[in-house]
mmCIF file of C-alpha atoms and ligand atoms in Angstrom:
data_model
loop_
_atom_site.group_PDB
_atom_site.id
_atom_site.type_symbol
_atom_site.label_atom_id
_atom_site.label_comp_id
_atom_site.label_asym_id
_atom_site.label_seq_id
_atom_site.Cartn_x
_atom_site.Cartn_y
_atom_site.Cartn_z
ATOM 1 C CA UNK A 1 -18.758 5.628 -1.849
ATOM 2 C CA UNK A 2 -14.704 5.914 -1.990
ATOM 3 C CA UNK A 3 -11.714 3.816 -1.052
ATOM 4 C CA UNK A 4 -9.179 5.225 1.447
ATOM 5 C CA UNK A 5 -5.680 4.680 0.644
ATOM 6 C CA UNK A 6 -2.816 5.055 2.965
ATOM 7 C CA UNK A 7 0.687 4.836 1.014
ATOM 8 C CA UNK A 8 4.145 5.396 1.938
ATOM 9 C CA UNK A 9 6.870 6.558 -0.905
ATOM 10 C CA UNK A 10 10.686 7.247 -0.579
ATOM 11 C CA UNK A 11 11.562 7.718 -4.170
ATOM 12 C CA UNK A 12 8.078 8.588 -5.464
ATOM 13 C CA UNK A 13 6.906 5.314 -7.450
ATOM 14 C CA UNK A 14 4.143 4.603 -4.839
ATOM 15 C CA UNK A 15 3.034 8.158 -5.226
ATOM 16 C CA UNK A 16 2.853 7.967 -9.002
ATOM 17 C CA UNK A 17 1.016 4.664 -9.171
ATOM 18 C CA UNK A 18 -1.736 5.805 -6.570
ATOM 19 C CA UNK A 19 -1.975 9.065 -8.481
ATOM 20 C CA UNK A 20 -3.137 7.168 -11.535
ATOM 21 C CA UNK A 21 -5.176 4.707 -9.611
ATOM 22 C CA UNK A 22 -7.143 8.059 -8.437
ATOM 23 C CA UNK A 23 -7.330 9.569 -11.742
ATOM 24 C CA UNK A 24 -8.783 6.167 -12.872
ATOM 25 C CA UNK A 25 -11.268 5.959 -10.265
ATOM 26 C CA UNK A 26 -12.427 9.613 -11.033
ATOM 27 C CA UNK A 27 -12.904 8.811 -14.746
ATOM 28 C CA UNK A 28 -14.607 5.673 -13.681
ATOM 29 C CA UNK A 29 -16.668 7.281 -11.204
ATOM 30 C CA UNK A 30 -17.838 9.771 -13.991
ATOM 31 C CA UNK A 31 -18.964 6.751 -16.471
ATOM 32 C CA UNK A 32 -21.069 5.131 -13.533
ATOM 33 C CA UNK A 33 -21.346 6.746 -10.033
ATOM 34 C CA UNK A 34 -21.610 3.535 -8.295
ATOM 35 C CA UNK A 35 -17.882 3.218 -9.111
ATOM 36 C CA UNK A 36 -15.897 4.312 -5.937
ATOM 37 C CA UNK A 37 -13.435 7.312 -5.881
ATOM 38 C CA UNK A 38 -10.023 6.873 -4.229
ATOM 39 C CA UNK A 39 -9.109 8.992 -1.459
ATOM 40 C CA UNK A 40 -5.395 9.161 -0.780
ATOM 41 C CA UNK A 41 -3.180 9.924 2.803
ATOM 42 C CA UNK A 42 0.357 10.108 2.226
ATOM 43 C CA UNK A 43 2.187 8.681 5.520
ATOM 44 C CA UNK A 44 6.043 9.849 5.868
ATOM 45 C CA UNK A 45 8.287 10.404 8.532
ATOM 46 C CA UNK A 46 6.694 13.766 9.533
ATOM 47 C CA UNK A 47 3.290 12.389 9.894
ATOM 48 C CA UNK A 48 1.062 13.297 13.022
ATOM 49 C CA UNK A 49 -0.178 9.842 14.069
ATOM 50 C CA UNK A 50 -4.018 9.800 14.551
ATOM 51 C CA UNK A 51 -6.478 7.197 15.086
ATOM 52 C CA UNK A 52 -8.117 6.089 11.771
ATOM 53 C CA UNK A 53 -11.864 6.238 11.586
ATOM 54 C CA UNK A 54 -12.802 4.483 8.501
ATOM 55 C CA UNK A 55 -11.164 1.588 6.732
ATOM 56 C CA UNK A 56 -8.240 1.739 4.502
ATOM 57 C CA UNK A 57 -5.987 0.015 2.439
ATOM 58 C CA UNK A 58 -2.458 0.376 2.786
ATOM 59 C CA UNK A 59 0.215 0.609 -0.360
ATOM 60 C CA UNK A 60 3.676 0.129 0.489
ATOM 61 C CA UNK A 61 7.146 -0.600 -1.325
ATOM 62 C CA UNK A 62 9.871 -2.735 -0.085
ATOM 63 C CA UNK A 63 12.993 -1.402 1.344
ATOM 64 C CA UNK A 64 15.406 -4.367 2.732
ATOM 65 C CA UNK A 65 18.873 -4.352 4.336
ATOM 66 C CA UNK A 66 20.747 -7.572 4.528
ATOM 67 C CA UNK A 67 19.464 -10.995 5.262
ATOM 68 C CA UNK A 68 19.910 -13.977 2.959
ATOM 69 C CA UNK A 69 16.367 -15.717 3.877
ATOM 70 C CA UNK A 70 18.198 -18.750 4.985
ATOM 71 C CA UNK A 71 20.179 -18.335 8.059
ATOM 72 C CA UNK A 72 19.335 -14.399 9.056
ATOM 73 C CA UNK A 73 16.513 -12.423 8.312
ATOM 74 C CA UNK A 74 15.580 -9.136 6.445
ATOM 75 C CA UNK A 75 15.416 -6.030 7.972
ATOM 76 C CA UNK A 76 12.728 -3.336 6.893
ATOM 77 C CA UNK A 77 14.253 0.233 6.204
ATOM 78 C CA UNK A 78 12.920 3.451 4.913
ATOM 79 C CA UNK A 79 9.223 2.316 5.107
ATOM 80 C CA UNK A 80 8.960 1.526 8.733
ATOM 81 C CA UNK A 81 6.911 4.686 9.642
ATOM 82 C CA UNK A 82 3.942 3.276 7.848
ATOM 83 C CA UNK A 83 4.187 0.018 9.983
ATOM 84 C CA UNK A 84 4.269 2.184 12.962
ATOM 85 C CA UNK A 85 1.140 4.057 12.092
ATOM 86 C CA UNK A 86 -0.702 1.079 11.470
ATOM 87 C CA UNK A 87 0.041 -0.229 14.809
ATOM 88 C CA UNK A 88 -0.936 2.954 16.267
ATOM 89 C CA UNK A 89 -4.032 2.861 18.673
ATOM 90 C CA UNK A 90 -6.560 0.687 16.875
ATOM 91 C CA UNK A 91 -5.519 1.589 13.081
ATOM 92 C CA UNK A 92 -4.690 -2.106 12.316
ATOM 93 C CA UNK A 93 -8.359 -2.984 12.742
ATOM 94 C CA UNK A 94 -8.849 -0.256 10.316
ATOM 95 C CA UNK A 95 -6.577 -1.910 7.759
ATOM 96 C CA UNK A 96 -8.644 -4.110 5.133
ATOM 97 C CA UNK A 97 -5.830 -5.194 2.993
ATOM 98 C CA UNK A 98 -2.095 -4.447 1.841
ATOM 99 C CA UNK A 99 -1.017 -3.869 -1.745
ATOM 100 C CA UNK A 100 2.868 -4.191 -2.372
ATOM 101 C CA UNK A 101 5.399 -3.007 -4.803
ATOM 102 C CA UNK A 102 8.903 -3.450 -5.538
ATOM 103 C CA UNK A 103 11.166 -4.952 -8.105
ATOM 104 C CA UNK A 104 11.300 -8.443 -9.224
ATOM 105 C CA UNK A 105 15.206 -8.316 -9.560
ATOM 106 C CA UNK A 106 14.926 -8.621 -5.833
ATOM 107 C CA UNK A 107 13.908 -12.371 -6.475
ATOM 108 C CA UNK A 108 12.280 -13.771 -3.223
ATOM 109 C CA UNK A 109 12.404 -10.281 -1.370
ATOM 110 C CA UNK A 110 9.861 -9.124 -4.114
ATOM 111 C CA UNK A 111 7.063 -7.317 -2.058
ATOM 112 C CA UNK A 112 8.209 -8.819 0.876
ATOM 113 C CA UNK A 113 7.308 -5.820 3.099
ATOM 114 C CA UNK A 114 3.705 -5.623 1.853
ATOM 115 C CA UNK A 115 3.290 -9.503 2.630
ATOM 116 C CA UNK A 116 4.774 -9.201 6.252
ATOM 117 C CA UNK A 117 2.343 -6.468 6.880
ATOM 118 C CA UNK A 118 -0.324 -8.753 5.661
ATOM 119 C CA UNK A 119 0.792 -11.240 8.149
ATOM 120 C CA UNK A 120 1.352 -8.988 11.144
ATOM 121 C CA UNK A 121 -2.163 -6.630 10.654
ATOM 122 C CA UNK A 122 -3.889 -9.890 9.685
ATOM 123 C CA UNK A 123 -5.317 -8.816 6.609
ATOM 124 C CA UNK A 124 -5.085 -9.935 2.952
ATOM 125 C CA UNK A 125 -2.488 -9.137 0.659
ATOM 126 C CA UNK A 126 -4.533 -8.096 -2.072
ATOM 127 C CA UNK A 127 -1.897 -7.440 -5.114
ATOM 128 C CA UNK A 128 1.515 -6.337 -6.257
ATOM 129 C CA UNK A 129 3.161 -4.441 -8.907
ATOM 130 C CA UNK A 130 6.567 -3.667 -10.214
ATOM 131 C CA UNK A 131 7.674 0.163 -10.086
ATOM 132 C CA UNK A 132 5.105 2.497 -11.281
ATOM 133 C CA UNK A 133 3.170 -0.269 -12.533
ATOM 134 C CA UNK A 134 1.608 -0.282 -15.672
ATOM 135 C CA UNK A 135 -2.028 0.832 -16.640
ATOM 136 C CA UNK A 136 -2.952 -2.945 -16.678
ATOM 137 C CA UNK A 137 -2.063 -2.908 -13.091
ATOM 138 C CA UNK A 138 -3.826 0.474 -12.374
ATOM 139 C CA UNK A 139 -7.259 -1.242 -13.915
ATOM 140 C CA UNK A 140 -6.576 -4.665 -12.327
ATOM 141 C CA UNK A 141 -5.813 -3.137 -8.756
ATOM 142 C CA UNK A 142 -8.662 -0.766 -8.909
ATOM 143 C CA UNK A 143 -11.009 -4.021 -9.720
ATOM 144 C CA UNK A 144 -9.655 -5.774 -6.761
ATOM 145 C CA UNK A 145 -10.280 -2.365 -4.386
ATOM 146 C CA UNK A 146 -13.986 -2.395 -6.167
ATOM 147 C CA UNK A 147 -14.614 -5.740 -4.913
ATOM 148 C CA UNK A 148 -13.165 -5.405 -1.675
ATOM 149 C CA UNK A 149 -15.548 -2.652 -0.609
ATOM 150 C CA UNK A 150 -18.557 -4.278 -2.241
ATOM 151 C CA UNK A 151 -18.383 -7.181 0.531
HETATM 152 C C1 FMN B 201 17.986 0.144 -1.177
HETATM 153 C C2 FMN B 201 16.605 -0.454 -1.537
HETATM 154 C C3 FMN B 201 16.352 -1.673 -1.421
HETATM 155 C C4 FMN B 201 15.395 -2.454 -2.094
HETATM 156 N N1 FMN B 201 15.063 -3.673 -1.546
HETATM 157 C C5 FMN B 201 13.792 -4.278 -2.509
HETATM 158 C C6 FMN B 201 13.496 -5.412 -1.612
HETATM 159 O O1 FMN B 201 13.994 -6.254 -1.053
HETATM 160 N N2 FMN B 201 12.603 -6.147 -2.643
HETATM 161 C C7 FMN B 201 11.488 -5.584 -3.620
HETATM 162 O O2 FMN B 201 10.740 -6.068 -4.250
HETATM 163 N N3 FMN B 201 12.174 -4.186 -4.261
HETATM 164 C C8 FMN B 201 13.356 -3.626 -3.221
HETATM 165 N N4 FMN B 201 13.362 -2.198 -3.912
HETATM 166 C C9 FMN B 201 12.765 -1.793 -5.019
HETATM 167 C C10 FMN B 201 11.690 -0.769 -4.410
HETATM 168 O O3 FMN B 201 10.802 -1.278 -3.444
HETATM 169 C C11 FMN B 201 11.006 -0.126 -5.714
HETATM 170 O O4 FMN B 201 11.881 0.621 -6.495
HETATM 171 C C12 FMN B 201 9.693 0.623 -5.146
HETATM 172 O O5 FMN B 201 9.238 0.859 -6.560
HETATM 173 C C13 FMN B 201 10.044 2.038 -4.503
HETATM 174 O O6 FMN B 201 8.823 2.939 -4.315
HETATM 175 P P1 FMN B 201 8.857 4.067 -4.099
HETATM 176 O O7 FMN B 201 9.435 5.055 -5.180
HETATM 177 O O8 FMN B 201 7.392 4.473 -3.790
HETATM 178 O O9 FMN B 201 9.861 4.282 -2.773
HETATM 179 C C14 FMN B 201 14.498 -1.699 -3.228
HETATM 180 C C15 FMN B 201 14.827 -0.302 -3.759
HETATM 181 C C16 FMN B 201 16.239 0.232 -3.028
HETATM 182 C C17 FMN B 201 16.391 1.731 -3.419
#
């Protein structure tokens, strides 16, 4: 069994994190074959949109422009193609959860895009991590994904 991840990365942090997650999955799978492998699919602005045939978890960083959270809203920038991809045909039905990343310096906006995707696509917000994440984040999030596919 494997877990599919669709991710978007602008400056490379999310890509680095999901690759660490994939390496961790491979080592866990070697120890116990029932532990799932991780399959990665990067979505970027050149991606050819296609109908997804099997469930996936979306990993998205947050890039917002403007908005003060009080009397005006925030505007998603950079990552919009991933949201459009999930909206494409029936892909939203295959999205079984969202993992967010960001920078805690952004306070209440921390990981907001992932939270907004979870609400919009009606799936759980599974976890968050900062920037490239730590080894502890890798292990925690692998465990969360494992539980998700066991259900
Ligand atoms: C212009 C800009 C805006 C950002 N806005 C937010 C934000 O609103 N909330 C947040 O948590 N992180 C914010 N970040 C931090 C990024 O989400 C963080 O650096 C993330 O790890 C980038 O992932 P990537 O390298 O895969 O693109 C912002 C970064 C930049 C450069």
